[in-house]
XYZ file of C-alpha atoms in Angstrom:
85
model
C 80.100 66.982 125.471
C 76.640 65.158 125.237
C 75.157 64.909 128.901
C 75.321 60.947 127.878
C 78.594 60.817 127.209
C 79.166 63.274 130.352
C 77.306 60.541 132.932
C 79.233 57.715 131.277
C 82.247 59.580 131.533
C 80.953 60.721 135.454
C 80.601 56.852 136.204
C 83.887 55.969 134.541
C 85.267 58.328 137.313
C 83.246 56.929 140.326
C 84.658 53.440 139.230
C 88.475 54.910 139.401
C 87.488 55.290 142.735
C 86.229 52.413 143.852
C 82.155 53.724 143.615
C 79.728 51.411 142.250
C 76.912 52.859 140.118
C 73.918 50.917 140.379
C 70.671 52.196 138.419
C 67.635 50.885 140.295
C 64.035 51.946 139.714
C 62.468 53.252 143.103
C 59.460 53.554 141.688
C 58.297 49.671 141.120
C 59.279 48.682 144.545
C 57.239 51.918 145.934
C 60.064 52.877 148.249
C 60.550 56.553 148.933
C 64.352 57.059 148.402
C 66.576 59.235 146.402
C 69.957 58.199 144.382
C 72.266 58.301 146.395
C 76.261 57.045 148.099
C 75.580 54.200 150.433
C 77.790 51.129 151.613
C 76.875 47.237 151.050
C 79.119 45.009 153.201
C 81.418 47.791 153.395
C 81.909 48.737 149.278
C 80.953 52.286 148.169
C 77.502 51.711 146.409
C 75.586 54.957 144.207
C 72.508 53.861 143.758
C 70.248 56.165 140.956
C 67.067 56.260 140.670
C 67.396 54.406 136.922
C 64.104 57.145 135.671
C 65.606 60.482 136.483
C 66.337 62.454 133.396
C 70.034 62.100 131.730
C 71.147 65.517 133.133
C 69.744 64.712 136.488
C 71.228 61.705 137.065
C 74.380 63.448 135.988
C 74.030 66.494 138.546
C 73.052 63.761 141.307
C 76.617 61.850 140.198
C 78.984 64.831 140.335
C 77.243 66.225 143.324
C 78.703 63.151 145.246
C 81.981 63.238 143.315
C 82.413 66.702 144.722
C 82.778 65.793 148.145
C 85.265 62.680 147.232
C 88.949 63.538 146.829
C 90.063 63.420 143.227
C 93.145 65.170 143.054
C 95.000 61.603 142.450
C 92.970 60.427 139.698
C 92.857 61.424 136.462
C 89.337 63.299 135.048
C 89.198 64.746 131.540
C 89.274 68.127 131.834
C 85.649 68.391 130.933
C 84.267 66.148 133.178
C 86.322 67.405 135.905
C 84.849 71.338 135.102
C 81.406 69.735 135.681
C 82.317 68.018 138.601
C 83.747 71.380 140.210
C 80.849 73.613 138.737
């Protein structure tokens, strides 16, 4: 699978479970931060850093899937490997 269609497929899965990905770009409101899961008036927020490489951002996205519970959703097996990898 193409690492684009991978971080589609990765944000696809954070939407199943109730994540918002928002890409923002840190770097043209100079504020040191790093993509990350917050909460905005209580909703589940990921906010990436919009330049990060493809495969980055897609590390970043399954790195906070990992810790989520996704046993009760369905992943394509593919995306799911990554995820657990």
């Amino acid at each position: 699978m193409k690492k684009k269609e991978l971080y589609k497929q990765l944000i696809d899965t954070a939407a199943k479970l109730g994540i918002t990905v928002s890409e923002q770009n840190f770097r043209a409101t100079n504020i040191r931060a790093k993509s990350g899961l917050c909460h905005i008036k209580g909703d589940p927020v990921f906010i990436m850093d919009k330049p990060l490489p493809i495969g980055e951002k897609a590390e970043t996205l399954a790195a906070c899937l990992r810790t989520m519970k996704t046993d009760e959703i369905y992943i394509m097996p593919a995306v799911r490997k990554y995820i657990d990898s």
